[in-house]
Coordinates of C-alpha atoms in Angstrom, one line a residue:
M79 CA -45.4 0.3 23.7
T80 CA -46.0 -3.2 22.3
W81 CA -45.0 -6.2 24.4
G82 CA -42.3 -7.1 21.8
R83 CA -40.7 -3.7 22.0
C84 CA -40.9 -3.7 25.8
F85 CA -39.2 -7.1 25.8
L86 CA -36.4 -5.8 23.6
N87 CA -35.8 -2.9 25.9
V88 CA -35.5 -5.1 28.9
I89 CA -33.3 -7.6 27.1
S90 CA -30.9 -4.9 25.8
C91 CA -30.8 -3.2 29.2
T92 CA -30.3 -6.4 31.0
W93 CA -27.4 -7.4 28.7
F94 CA -25.7 -4.1 29.4
L95 CA -26.3 -4.1 33.1
N96 CA -25.1 -7.7 33.4
I97 CA -21.7 -6.7 32.1
I98 CA -21.2 -3.5 34.0
Q99 CA -23.0 -3.8 37.3
D100 CA -20.3 -5.6 39.3
E101 CA -17.9 -2.7 38.7
F102 CA -20.4 -0.3 40.4
M103 CA -20.6 -2.3 43.7
N104 CA -19.2 0.7 45.5
G105 CA -21.4 3.1 43.6
K106 CA -18.8 4.9 41.6
I107 CA -15.7 4.3 39.3
D108 CA -12.8 6.4 38.2
L109 CA -11.3 7.0 34.7
D110 CA -9.1 3.9 34.7
S111 CA -12.1 1.7 35.6
T112 CA -14.2 3.4 32.9
M113 CA -11.6 2.5 30.3
K114 CA -11.4 -1.1 31.6
L115 CA -15.2 -1.4 31.4
L116 CA -15.2 -0.1 27.8
E117 CA -12.7 -2.8 26.9
K118 CA -14.9 -5.4 28.6
L119 CA -17.7 -4.2 26.3
H120 CA -15.3 -4.7 23.3
V121 CA -15.3 -1.0 22.5
T122 CA -12.2 0.3 20.7
F123 CA -11.5 3.8 21.8
D124 CA -9.0 6.6 21.6
V125 CA -7.8 7.4 25.2
A126 CA -7.9 11.2 24.5
H127 CA -11.6 11.1 23.6
V128 CA -12.6 9.0 26.6
K129 CA -10.6 11.3 28.9
H130 CA -12.3 14.3 27.4
V131 CA -15.9 12.9 27.7
F132 CA -15.1 11.7 31.2
K133 CA -13.7 15.1 32.3
K134 CA -16.8 16.9 30.9
T135 CA -19.0 14.6 32.9
V136 CA -17.1 14.9 36.3
D137 CA -16.3 18.7 35.9
K138 CA -20.0 19.5 36.3
R139 CA -20.0 18.1 39.8
K140 CA -16.4 18.8 40.7
V141 CA -15.7 15.1 41.5
H142 CA -13.4 12.5 40.0
T143 CA -15.7 9.5 39.8
I144 CA -18.9 8.6 37.9
N145 CA -22.0 6.5 38.7
I146 CA -23.7 3.9 36.5
E147 CA -25.9 6.4 34.7
D148 CA -22.9 8.6 33.9
F149 CA -21.2 5.5 32.4
R150 CA -24.1 4.8 30.2
A151 CA -24.1 8.4 28.9
I152 CA -20.3 8.1 28.2
Y153 CA -20.8 4.8 26.4
R154 CA -23.6 6.3 24.3
T155 CA -21.4 9.3 23.4
I156 CA -18.5 7.2 22.3
V157 CA -20.4 4.3 20.7
H158 CA -24.0 5.3 19.7
R159 CA -23.3 7.3 16.5
T160 CA -26.3 9.3 15.3
E161 CA -25.5 8.5 11.6
F162 CA -25.7 4.8 12.3
H163 CA -28.9 5.3 14.3
E164 CA -30.6 7.2 11.4
L165 CA -29.6 4.3 9.0
F166 CA -30.8 1.7 11.5
C167 CA -34.1 3.3 12.0
A168 CA -34.7 3.6 8.3
Y169 CA -34.9 -0.2 8.1
S170 CA -36.2 -1.0 11.6
P171 CA -40.0 -0.3 12.0
N172 CA -39.8 -0.4 15.8
R173 CA -36.4 1.5 15.9
K174 CA -35.1 -1.2 18.3
I175 CA -34.4 -4.3 16.2
L176 CA -33.7 -5.5 12.7
A177 CA -35.4 -8.8 11.8
D178 CA -33.4 -10.9 9.4
T179 CA -35.7 -9.9 6.6
E180 CA -35.1 -6.2 7.3
L181 CA -31.3 -6.8 7.4
I182 CA -31.5 -8.6 4.0
E183 CA -33.4 -5.6 2.6
F184 CA -30.7 -3.3 3.9
L185 CA -27.9 -5.4 2.4
K186 CA -29.6 -5.6 -1.0
K187 CA -30.6 -1.9 -1.2
E188 CA -27.8 -0.1 0.5
Q189 CA -24.8 -2.5 0.3
F190 CA -25.4 -3.9 -3.2
Q191 CA -25.1 -7.4 -1.8
T192 CA -27.7 -9.1 -3.9
E193 CA -26.1 -12.6 -4.0
D194 CA -26.5 -14.9 -1.0
S195 CA -27.9 -12.0 1.1
E196 CA -29.9 -14.4 3.3
I197 CA -26.8 -16.3 4.3
R198 CA -24.8 -13.0 4.6
A199 CA -27.5 -11.6 7.0
L200 CA -27.4 -14.7 9.2
E201 CA -23.6 -14.5 9.3
I202 CA -23.7 -10.9 10.4
I203 CA -26.2 -11.6 13.2
L204 CA -24.2 -14.5 14.5
K205 CA -20.9 -12.6 14.3
Y206 CA -21.9 -9.2 15.6
E207 CA -25.0 -9.4 17.7
P208 CA -23.9 -9.3 21.4
V209 CA -27.2 -10.1 23.0
E210 CA -27.8 -13.8 23.0
E211 CA -31.6 -13.7 23.2
V212 CA -31.7 -11.4 20.2
R213 CA -29.2 -13.6 18.3
K214 CA -31.4 -16.6 18.9
R215 CA -34.3 -14.8 17.4
R216 CA -32.3 -14.1 14.2
Q217 CA -32.4 -10.4 14.8
L218 CA -29.9 -7.6 15.1
S219 CA -30.1 -4.9 17.8
F220 CA -28.7 -1.5 17.4
E221 CA -25.6 -2.7 19.4
G222 CA -25.1 -5.4 16.8
F223 CA -25.6 -3.0 13.9
I224 CA -23.0 -0.6 15.3
R225 CA -20.5 -3.4 15.6
Y226 CA -21.2 -4.6 12.0
M227 CA -20.9 -1.1 10.5
S228 CA -17.6 -0.4 12.3
S229 CA -16.1 -3.8 11.4
E230 CA -13.8 -4.9 8.5
D231 CA -16.9 -6.5 6.9
S232 CA -18.1 -2.9 6.2
S233 CA -14.7 -1.7 5.1
I234 CA -14.3 0.4 2.0
F235 CA -11.7 -2.1 0.8
K236 CA -13.3 -5.0 -1.2
K237 CA -13.3 -8.2 0.8
D238 CA -12.4 -10.4 -2.2
H239 CA -9.3 -8.2 -2.9
R240 CA -7.9 -9.0 0.5
T241 CA -6.7 -12.4 -0.7
V242 CA -4.8 -13.4 -3.9
Y243 CA -7.5 -13.3 -6.6
Q244 CA -5.6 -12.4 -9.7
D245 CA -4.2 -14.9 -12.3
M246 CA -0.6 -15.5 -11.1
N247 CA 0.4 -17.6 -14.1
H248 CA 1.5 -14.7 -16.4
P249 CA 5.2 -14.1 -17.0
L250 CA 6.9 -12.0 -14.3
C251 CA 7.1 -8.9 -16.5
D252 CA 3.3 -8.7 -16.5
Y253 CA 3.2 -7.7 -12.9
F254 CA 3.8 -4.6 -10.8
I255 CA 6.3 -5.8 -8.1
S256 CA 6.6 -4.1 -4.7
S257 CA 10.2 -2.8 -4.7
S258 CA 12.4 -1.0 -2.3
H259 CA 15.5 1.2 -2.8
N260 CA 18.6 1.0 -0.6
T261 CA 16.6 -1.4 1.7
Y262 CA 19.4 -1.4 4.3
L263 CA 19.0 2.3 5.1
I264 CA 16.6 3.4 7.8
S265 CA 17.4 7.1 7.6
D266 CA 19.2 9.3 5.2
Q267 CA 21.6 8.4 2.4
L268 CA 24.8 10.1 3.7
I269 CA 25.4 9.5 7.4
G270 CA 22.4 7.4 8.6
P271 CA 22.6 3.9 10.0
S272 CA 22.4 0.7 7.9
D273 CA 20.3 -1.8 9.7
L274 CA 18.9 -5.3 9.2
F275 CA 15.5 -3.8 10.3
G276 CA 15.3 -2.2 6.9
Y277 CA 15.0 -5.7 5.3
I278 CA 12.7 -7.1 8.0
S279 CA 10.3 -4.1 7.8
A280 CA 10.2 -4.2 4.0
L281 CA 9.6 -8.0 3.8
L282 CA 6.8 -7.7 6.4
K283 CA 5.2 -5.1 4.2
G284 CA 5.1 -7.6 1.4
C285 CA 8.1 -6.0 -0.5
R286 CA 9.3 -8.5 -3.2
C287 CA 12.4 -6.7 -4.6
L288 CA 15.1 -5.7 -2.1
E289 CA 18.3 -3.8 -2.9
I290 CA 21.7 -4.9 -1.5
D291 CA 24.7 -2.6 -2.1
C292 CA 27.7 -4.9 -1.7
W293 CA 31.3 -3.7 -1.1
D294 CA 34.6 -5.4 -0.1
G295 CA 34.8 -5.7 3.7
S296 CA 37.7 -6.7 6.0
N297 CA 38.5 -10.3 6.7
N298 CA 37.3 -11.2 3.2
E299 CA 33.6 -10.6 4.3
P300 CA 31.6 -8.4 2.0
V301 CA 29.6 -5.6 3.6
V302 CA 26.4 -3.7 2.8
Y303 CA 26.3 0.1 3.0
H304 CA 25.9 3.2 0.8
G305 CA 29.3 3.3 -0.8
H306 CA 31.5 6.5 -0.5
T307 CA 29.3 7.8 2.3
L308 CA 29.4 7.7 6.1
T309 CA 26.4 5.3 6.4
S310 CA 27.3 2.4 8.8
K311 CA 28.1 -1.1 7.5
I312 CA 26.4 -4.4 8.1
S313 CA 27.7 -7.8 6.9
F314 CA 26.3 -9.3 3.7
C315 CA 26.1 -12.6 5.5
S316 CA 23.7 -11.2 8.2
V317 CA 21.5 -9.6 5.5
I318 CA 21.1 -13.0 3.8
H319 CA 20.3 -14.6 7.1
V320 CA 17.5 -12.1 7.8
I321 CA 16.1 -12.5 4.2
D322 CA 16.1 -16.2 4.7
K323 CA 14.1 -15.8 7.9
Y324 CA 11.5 -13.3 6.7
A325 CA 11.4 -13.7 2.9
F326 CA 8.0 -15.4 2.9
A327 CA 6.5 -14.1 6.1
A328 CA 4.0 -11.9 4.2
S329 CA 3.8 -13.5 0.8
E330 CA 4.7 -16.8 -0.8
Y331 CA 5.6 -15.2 -4.1
P332 CA 9.2 -14.8 -5.3
V333 CA 11.7 -12.4 -3.7
I334 CA 14.2 -10.7 -6.0
L335 CA 17.6 -9.6 -4.5
S336 CA 18.8 -6.6 -6.6
L337 CA 22.5 -6.6 -6.1
E338 CA 24.4 -3.3 -6.5
N339 CA 27.7 -5.2 -6.7
H340 CA 31.0 -3.3 -6.1
C341 CA 32.9 -6.3 -4.8
S342 CA 36.2 -7.8 -6.1
P343 CA 35.8 -11.2 -7.8
K344 CA 37.2 -12.9 -4.6
Q345 CA 34.5 -11.4 -2.4
Q346 CA 31.9 -12.0 -5.0
E347 CA 32.6 -15.7 -4.6
I348 CA 32.0 -15.3 -0.8
M349 CA 28.7 -13.7 -1.7
A350 CA 27.8 -16.7 -3.9
E351 CA 28.8 -19.0 -1.0
H352 CA 26.6 -17.2 1.5
L353 CA 23.6 -17.1 -0.9
E354 CA 23.8 -20.9 -1.6
N355 CA 24.6 -22.0 2.0
I356 CA 22.1 -19.8 3.8
L357 CA 19.2 -19.8 1.4
G358 CA 19.6 -23.5 0.3
D359 CA 16.6 -24.7 -1.7
K360 CA 15.0 -21.3 -1.6
L361 CA 17.6 -19.9 -4.0
L362 CA 16.8 -20.3 -7.6
T363 CA 19.9 -21.8 -9.3
S364 CA 18.6 -23.3 -12.5
T365 CA 15.8 -22.7 -15.0
I366 CA 12.4 -24.2 -14.5
G367 CA 11.8 -26.7 -17.3
D368 CA 13.4 -25.7 -20.6
S369 CA 16.9 -24.2 -20.4
V370 CA 16.2 -22.2 -23.6
V371 CA 14.3 -19.3 -22.2
T372 CA 11.8 -17.7 -24.5
Q373 CA 9.5 -16.3 -21.8
L374 CA 9.9 -15.5 -18.1
P375 CA 8.2 -17.9 -15.6
S376 CA 5.2 -16.8 -13.5
P377 CA 5.1 -15.8 -9.9
E378 CA 3.1 -19.0 -9.4
A379 CA 5.9 -21.1 -10.8
L380 CA 8.5 -19.3 -8.7
K381 CA 6.6 -19.6 -5.3
F382 CA 8.9 -19.7 -2.3
K383 CA 12.0 -18.9 -4.5
I384 CA 14.6 -16.2 -4.1
L385 CA 16.1 -14.8 -7.4
V386 CA 19.4 -13.0 -7.7
K387 CA 19.4 -9.9 -9.9
N388 CA 22.9 -8.9 -11.0
K389 CA 25.1 -8.5 -14.0
K390 CA 25.8 -11.8 -15.7
V391 CA 28.5 -13.2 -17.9
G392 CA 26.9 -14.8 -21.1
T393 CA 23.6 -16.4 -21.4
I394 CA 21.4 -18.7 -19.2
E395 CA 22.0 -21.5 -21.7
E396 CA 25.8 -21.2 -21.1
T397 CA 25.2 -21.2 -17.3
M398 CA 23.1 -24.4 -17.6
L399 CA 25.9 -26.1 -19.6
R400 CA 28.4 -25.3 -16.8
K401 CA 26.1 -26.9 -14.1
G402 CA 28.0 -29.2 -11.9
Q403 CA 31.4 -27.9 -12.9
D404 CA 33.8 -26.2 -10.4
S405 CA 34.0 -22.6 -11.4
H406 CA 36.0 -21.5 -8.3
G407 CA 38.4 -18.7 -9.1
E408 CA 37.0 -18.2 -12.6
T409 CA 36.0 -14.7 -13.7
G410 CA 34.3 -13.3 -16.7
E411 CA 34.5 -9.7 -18.1
I412 CA 31.7 -7.5 -19.2
F413 CA 32.4 -4.5 -21.4
E414 CA 29.9 -1.7 -21.1
E415 CA 29.8 1.5 -23.0
E416 CA 29.3 4.2 -20.5
Y417 CA 26.7 6.7 -21.8
T418 CA 26.4 10.2 -20.5
S419 CA 23.1 11.8 -21.1
E420 CA 21.9 14.4 -18.6
E421 CA 22.8 12.7 -15.3
D422 CA 20.1 11.5 -13.0
E423 CA 21.7 13.4 -10.2
T424 CA 20.6 16.7 -11.7
D425 CA 17.2 18.3 -11.3
E426 CA 15.6 18.0 -14.7
K427 CA 13.0 20.8 -14.3
A428 CA 15.2 23.8 -15.0
P429 CA 16.6 22.6 -18.3
L430 CA 13.2 21.5 -19.5
Q431 CA 11.6 24.8 -18.7
Q432 CA 14.4 27.0 -20.1
K433 CA 14.6 25.4 -23.5
S434 CA 13.7 27.7 -26.4
D435 CA 10.9 26.6 -28.7
S436 CA 13.3 25.6 -31.5
S437 CA 15.5 23.5 -29.2
K438 CA 12.4 21.9 -27.7
R439 CA 11.2 21.0 -31.2
K440 CA 14.7 19.4 -32.0
S441 CA 14.6 17.4 -28.8
E442 CA 11.1 16.2 -29.5
N443 CA 12.1 15.1 -33.0
R444 CA 15.1 13.1 -31.7
P445 CA 14.0 9.8 -30.1
S446 CA 14.3 10.7 -26.4
S447 CA 15.7 7.3 -25.5
L448 CA 18.8 7.8 -27.6
P449 CA 21.9 8.8 -25.6
R450 CA 23.4 12.3 -25.9
K451 CA 27.0 11.3 -26.4
K452 CA 29.1 8.2 -26.0
A453 CA 31.9 8.0 -23.4
K454 CA 34.6 5.4 -22.7
M455 CA 34.2 1.6 -22.4
K456 CA 34.0 0.2 -18.9
K457 CA 35.3 -3.3 -18.0
I458 CA 33.5 -5.1 -15.2
K459 CA 34.9 -8.3 -13.7
I460 CA 32.4 -10.9 -12.4
A461 CA 33.0 -14.1 -10.5
I462 CA 31.5 -17.0 -12.5
E463 CA 30.2 -18.5 -9.3
L464 CA 28.0 -15.4 -8.6
S465 CA 27.2 -14.9 -12.3
D466 CA 25.8 -18.4 -12.5
L467 CA 23.3 -17.6 -9.7
V468 CA 21.6 -15.1 -12.0
I469 CA 18.9 -16.9 -13.8
Y470 CA 15.8 -14.9 -14.9
T471 CA 16.9 -11.5 -13.7
K472 CA 20.1 -10.4 -15.6
S473 CA 20.8 -6.7 -15.2
E474 CA 21.6 -5.1 -18.5
K475 CA 22.6 -1.4 -19.0
F476 CA 19.8 0.6 -20.7
V477 CA 20.9 2.2 -23.9
S478 CA 17.7 3.0 -25.7
F479 CA 14.3 1.5 -26.4
E480 CA 15.4 0.8 -30.0
H481 CA 18.5 -1.0 -28.8
S482 CA 16.5 -3.1 -26.3
L483 CA 14.0 -4.1 -28.9
A484 CA 16.7 -5.3 -31.2
N485 CA 19.1 -6.9 -28.7
Q486 CA 17.6 -7.6 -25.3
K487 CA 16.5 -11.1 -24.2
C488 CA 13.3 -11.6 -22.2
Y489 CA 15.3 -12.4 -19.0
E490 CA 17.4 -9.2 -19.2
N491 CA 16.1 -6.2 -17.3
N492 CA 17.0 -2.5 -17.0
S493 CA 17.3 0.1 -14.3
I494 CA 16.6 3.7 -15.2
G495 CA 17.0 6.7 -13.0
E496 CA 13.8 8.7 -12.2
V497 CA 15.0 11.9 -14.1
K498 CA 15.6 10.0 -17.4
A499 CA 12.5 7.8 -16.9
R500 CA 10.4 10.9 -16.4
K501 CA 11.5 12.4 -19.7
F502 CA 10.7 9.1 -21.4
V503 CA 7.2 9.1 -19.9
K504 CA 6.6 12.6 -21.2
H505 CA 8.1 12.3 -24.7
S506 CA 8.1 8.6 -25.5
G507 CA 5.1 7.2 -23.6
N508 CA 4.2 4.6 -26.3
E509 CA 7.8 3.3 -26.6
F510 CA 8.1 3.1 -22.8
V511 CA 4.9 1.0 -22.6
S512 CA 6.1 -1.2 -25.5
H513 CA 9.4 -1.7 -23.6
T514 CA 7.9 -2.6 -20.2
S515 CA 5.5 -5.1 -21.9
R516 CA 8.6 -7.1 -22.8
F517 CA 11.2 -6.4 -20.2
I518 CA 11.3 -5.9 -16.4
T519 CA 12.2 -2.3 -15.8
R520 CA 13.3 -0.9 -12.4
I521 CA 13.1 2.8 -11.6
Y522 CA 15.3 4.2 -8.8
P523 CA 15.5 7.6 -7.1
K524 CA 18.0 10.2 -8.3
G525 CA 21.3 10.5 -6.3
T526 CA 20.5 14.0 -5.0
R527 CA 17.8 12.7 -2.7
A528 CA 20.3 12.6 0.2
N529 CA 17.4 12.8 2.7
S530 CA 15.9 9.6 1.3
S531 CA 12.9 11.5 -0.1
N532 CA 10.8 9.7 -2.8
Y533 CA 9.4 10.5 -6.2
N534 CA 5.7 10.0 -7.1
P535 CA 5.6 6.3 -8.2
Q536 CA 2.3 6.7 -10.0
E537 CA 3.8 8.2 -13.2
F538 CA 6.0 5.1 -13.7
W539 CA 3.2 2.7 -13.0
N540 CA 1.3 4.5 -15.7
V541 CA 3.8 3.2 -18.3
G542 CA 3.9 -0.3 -16.8
C543 CA 7.3 -0.1 -15.0
Q544 CA 7.4 -3.3 -12.8
M545 CA 9.9 -2.3 -10.1
V546 CA 9.3 1.2 -9.0
A547 CA 11.8 1.3 -6.1
L548 CA 11.1 3.6 -3.2
N549 CA 12.8 4.4 0.1
F550 CA 10.5 2.4 2.4
Q551 CA 11.9 4.2 5.5
T552 CA 10.6 7.6 4.4
P553 CA 6.9 8.3 5.2
G554 CA 4.8 10.6 3.0
V555 CA 2.3 10.6 0.2
Q556 CA 4.6 8.5 -2.1
M557 CA 4.8 5.6 0.4
E558 CA 1.1 5.9 1.0
L559 CA 0.5 5.4 -2.7
Q560 CA 2.9 2.4 -2.6
N561 CA 1.2 0.8 0.4
G562 CA -2.3 1.5 -1.1
K563 CA -1.5 0.0 -4.5
F564 CA 0.0 -3.2 -3.0
L565 CA -3.0 -3.7 -0.6
D566 CA -4.5 -5.2 -3.6
N567 CA -4.3 -9.0 -4.5
G568 CA -4.0 -10.0 -0.9
G569 CA -1.0 -7.8 -0.2
C570 CA 1.2 -10.4 -1.9
G571 CA 3.5 -7.9 -3.6
Y572 CA 2.5 -8.8 -7.1
I573 CA -0.3 -6.9 -9.0
L574 CA -1.2 -8.0 -12.5
K575 CA -0.9 -5.1 -14.9
P576 CA -3.9 -4.0 -16.9
E577 CA -4.1 -5.7 -20.3
F578 CA -3.1 -2.5 -22.2
L579 CA 0.2 -2.5 -20.3
R580 CA 0.9 -6.3 -21.0
N581 CA -0.1 -6.3 -24.7
R582 CA 3.0 -6.0 -26.9
S583 CA 1.1 -4.2 -29.7
S584 CA -0.4 -1.7 -27.2
T585 CA -0.3 2.0 -28.2
F586 CA -1.3 3.2 -24.7
N587 CA 0.1 6.5 -23.7
P588 CA -0.8 8.0 -20.3
Y589 CA -0.7 11.5 -21.7
N590 CA -3.2 10.6 -24.5
V591 CA -5.3 7.6 -23.4
G592 CA -7.7 7.8 -26.4
R593 CA -9.5 4.5 -27.0
Y594 CA -8.1 3.0 -23.8
S595 CA -10.4 5.2 -21.8
K596 CA -13.1 3.3 -19.9
P597 CA -14.7 6.1 -17.9
M598 CA -16.0 5.4 -14.5
S599 CA -18.5 7.7 -12.7
L600 CA -17.8 7.7 -9.0
S601 CA -19.7 9.4 -6.2
I602 CA -18.6 9.6 -2.6
R603 CA -20.8 11.0 0.1
L604 CA -18.6 11.9 3.0
I605 CA -20.9 11.5 6.0
S606 CA -18.9 11.7 9.2
G607 CA -15.7 11.0 11.1
H608 CA -15.3 9.0 14.3
Q609 CA -12.7 9.4 17.0
L610 CA -10.3 11.2 14.7
P611 CA -6.8 11.7 16.1
P612 CA -6.8 14.9 18.1
S613 CA -4.6 17.8 16.9
N614 CA -1.0 17.9 18.3
L615 CA -1.7 21.5 19.1
S616 CA -4.8 20.8 21.2
K617 CA -4.7 20.2 25.0
T618 CA -8.1 18.4 24.9
N619 CA -9.5 16.2 22.1
K620 CA -10.1 19.0 19.7
A621 CA -9.3 19.4 16.1
D622 CA -10.8 21.4 13.2
P623 CA -11.0 18.5 10.7
L624 CA -11.4 18.6 7.0
V625 CA -11.1 15.7 4.4
Q626 CA -9.2 15.8 1.1
I627 CA -10.3 13.1 -1.4
E628 CA -7.6 12.7 -4.1
I629 CA -7.4 10.6 -7.3
Y630 CA -4.0 9.5 -8.5
G631 CA -3.7 8.0 -12.0
V632 CA -3.0 9.1 -15.5
P633 CA -2.5 12.9 -15.8
D634 CA -6.1 13.5 -16.9
D635 CA -7.4 11.7 -13.8
Q636 CA -5.3 13.6 -11.2
V637 CA -7.8 15.5 -9.0
K638 CA -8.2 16.8 -5.4
R639 CA -11.4 17.7 -3.7
K640 CA -11.7 19.3 -0.2
S641 CA -14.5 19.1 2.3
S642 CA -15.6 22.0 4.6
V643 CA -14.0 22.4 8.0
I644 CA -15.8 21.2 11.1
K645 CA -14.8 23.3 14.1
S646 CA -13.6 21.8 17.4
N647 CA -14.8 18.3 16.8
A648 CA -12.5 15.3 16.4
L649 CA -14.8 12.9 18.2
S650 CA -17.8 12.9 15.8
P651 CA -17.5 15.5 13.0
R652 CA -20.4 15.4 10.5
W653 CA -20.0 16.6 6.9
D654 CA -22.8 15.1 4.7
E655 CA -21.1 16.3 1.5
T656 CA -21.0 14.5 -1.9
F657 CA -18.1 14.5 -4.3
S658 CA -18.4 13.3 -7.9
F659 CA -15.5 12.1 -10.2
T660 CA -15.2 10.8 -13.7
V661 CA -12.1 8.6 -14.0
Q662 CA -10.8 7.8 -17.5
V663 CA -8.5 4.9 -16.7
P664 CA -9.8 3.4 -13.5
E665 CA -7.5 0.3 -13.8
L666 CA -4.5 2.6 -12.9
A667 CA -6.2 4.9 -10.4
L668 CA -5.7 5.1 -6.7
I669 CA -8.0 7.0 -4.3
R670 CA -6.6 8.7 -1.1
F671 CA -8.6 10.0 1.8
C672 CA -6.6 12.4 3.9
V673 CA -7.8 13.9 7.1
E674 CA -6.2 17.2 8.2
D675 CA -6.6 19.7 11.0
E676 CA -7.0 23.3 9.8
I677 CA -4.4 25.2 11.9
S678 CA -4.7 28.4 9.9
L679 CA -6.1 29.5 6.6
V680 CA -2.8 28.6 4.9
A681 CA -1.6 25.5 7.0
N682 CA -3.1 22.1 7.9
E683 CA -1.8 19.4 10.1
F684 CA -1.9 15.7 8.9
L685 CA -4.2 13.6 11.1
G686 CA -4.6 10.3 9.1
Q687 CA -5.0 8.9 5.6
Y688 CA -6.1 5.8 3.7
T689 CA -5.2 5.0 0.1
L690 CA -6.5 2.1 -2.0
P691 CA -6.9 1.1 -5.7
L692 CA -10.1 2.6 -7.2
L693 CA -11.2 -0.8 -8.4
S694 CA -10.9 -2.1 -4.9
L695 CA -13.7 0.2 -3.6
S696 CA -16.7 -1.4 -2.0
K697 CA -20.2 0.0 -2.8
G698 CA -22.7 1.3 -0.3
Y699 CA -22.1 2.5 3.3
C700 CA -18.5 1.9 4.3
N701 CA -16.0 2.8 7.0
V702 CA -12.6 4.1 5.9
P703 CA -9.9 3.1 8.4
L704 CA -7.2 5.7 9.0
F705 CA -3.4 5.2 9.0
S706 CA -0.7 7.4 10.6
K707 CA 2.2 9.0 8.8
N708 CA 4.4 5.9 9.5
G709 CA 1.8 3.5 8.1
G710 CA 0.4 2.3 11.5
K711 CA -3.4 1.8 11.9
L712 CA -5.0 4.6 13.9
E713 CA -7.7 2.5 15.5
P714 CA -10.5 3.3 16.0
A715 CA -10.2 6.5 13.9
S716 CA -12.3 6.2 10.7
L717 CA -14.5 8.0 8.2
F718 CA -18.0 6.9 7.3
V719 CA -18.9 7.3 3.6
Y720 CA -21.4 6.1 1.0
V721 CA -19.8 4.9 -2.3
W722 CA -21.5 4.5 -5.6
Y723 CA -20.1 4.0 -9.1
Y724 CA -20.9 2.6 -12.5

């Protein structure tokens, strides 16, 4: 053994002993002390795994304490991952240390970090090397390498996508906007509680469009609840106070309040008062610049502003002319033709599947955005004071794509139920894209989703719908896609749509992408897992984990791949399996890693997942953090993968 290598062994050993030896004054320590010592060494661990490894160690000798050598063995089991060691040794000639030059070579060859790799290597050594003597020599020990490979700096999510990096100066309709449905509900749609926590939680997740269902309340105070149901009521005033407090906690870009307004004109005036008095300067009450609006302002121009989305009497220009006048007690009337096509409450699958070929041909020839039949005229009374608070987000009843193109102004937006919207996606994809390139379009869940379930948002993002509103309180794949998509652009709640969904002359159709295809070849080597959540069915730390890698995007890109099952190992399962994908429209695609425990040949239990935009993937060796069903981080559970694409 060379002197240098001997020195490194001594240094590394001394560092470790210096930290732990005081705890072993009495010779042995118990489980609690073991965990405290791991914390002192800055090791993140799952209690179940440490308990299991500790128990295996003490059971051999039928005692409840361990000595210093036992602790070192436990530390190595939890921390010293063989896959990291193999990688480390491939670049470390003496298998003990990486000199800065060797680390630079690793960063260039394996991590595709060709720019500023010398500076990057030094930053890594200073940040992650725990042994001072090694740090001073500009080297990285295996301990430092482990810390680096497990850190956010080696995350699969691109570092520069963690902050706002997109151009925020396009009109609002050019962005996907994180949007919530019935934000006040924290459970089901029929008897569950309404709670201010719904608004706090959504805003802290970066949600930028909140829904407020307003109804007449007692003592002339409007209330928020799901009308004609047994859901509990909260005051409109308290909702606005909470929004005022949390609106810009996660993002400085505009918040849109989507009012579902069922109040009498008298209580609408109270709503307007609360909005103005509580939100103050945050509330947008006039146009930015020119009062003749030919284009929506940008998220950048509307920073720290709150917009009201509601029905409006007349135009923005008329509102601006009224500025400064007292409109108290004044109302305006809106006449709306009520259209009845197949209602959004019904399940659309049955009628679509049962159509005969001839009726199917007829329905395909008729523009699908035209209504089935006209019904009666509906009169809506709106208080001018509330109407005048609606500036760039005027709600307009959707009639048809043709009608919108001929009559709709740029600041007028539509809400379309998921059932109708899904038919448009299938039968009028080009028209839908043309519509969303001009007008903000909100999609909402059908009324029969009494349990607050969600639809798949991807199919509506595929045609450029800006506000794809989901029940944020309901965990599941749909919310995982929502959270994954809006991780991008610094989690600010606004994602710039691809050019082919912004361009008004675009002929993009998700069902026939044609010339809009920019195929991306993607290869993912699933190497291993680390401290995966144990199965709920296991009394120890066991699980039989497998990983599903799924692509969500245009129909042609939807694909699921499944790894093999590793039996009885949630601590350090090893797969070494490679999955290859060709993605036609990477700009719209999301990738989801889902870890499951195989309970039987037909059933799996969810253990954790991570979803992110395909274009936010880092290259090289990466760790994939895992999140629980409720969206919480399952630290330190992760997957270790190698990503490559061109």
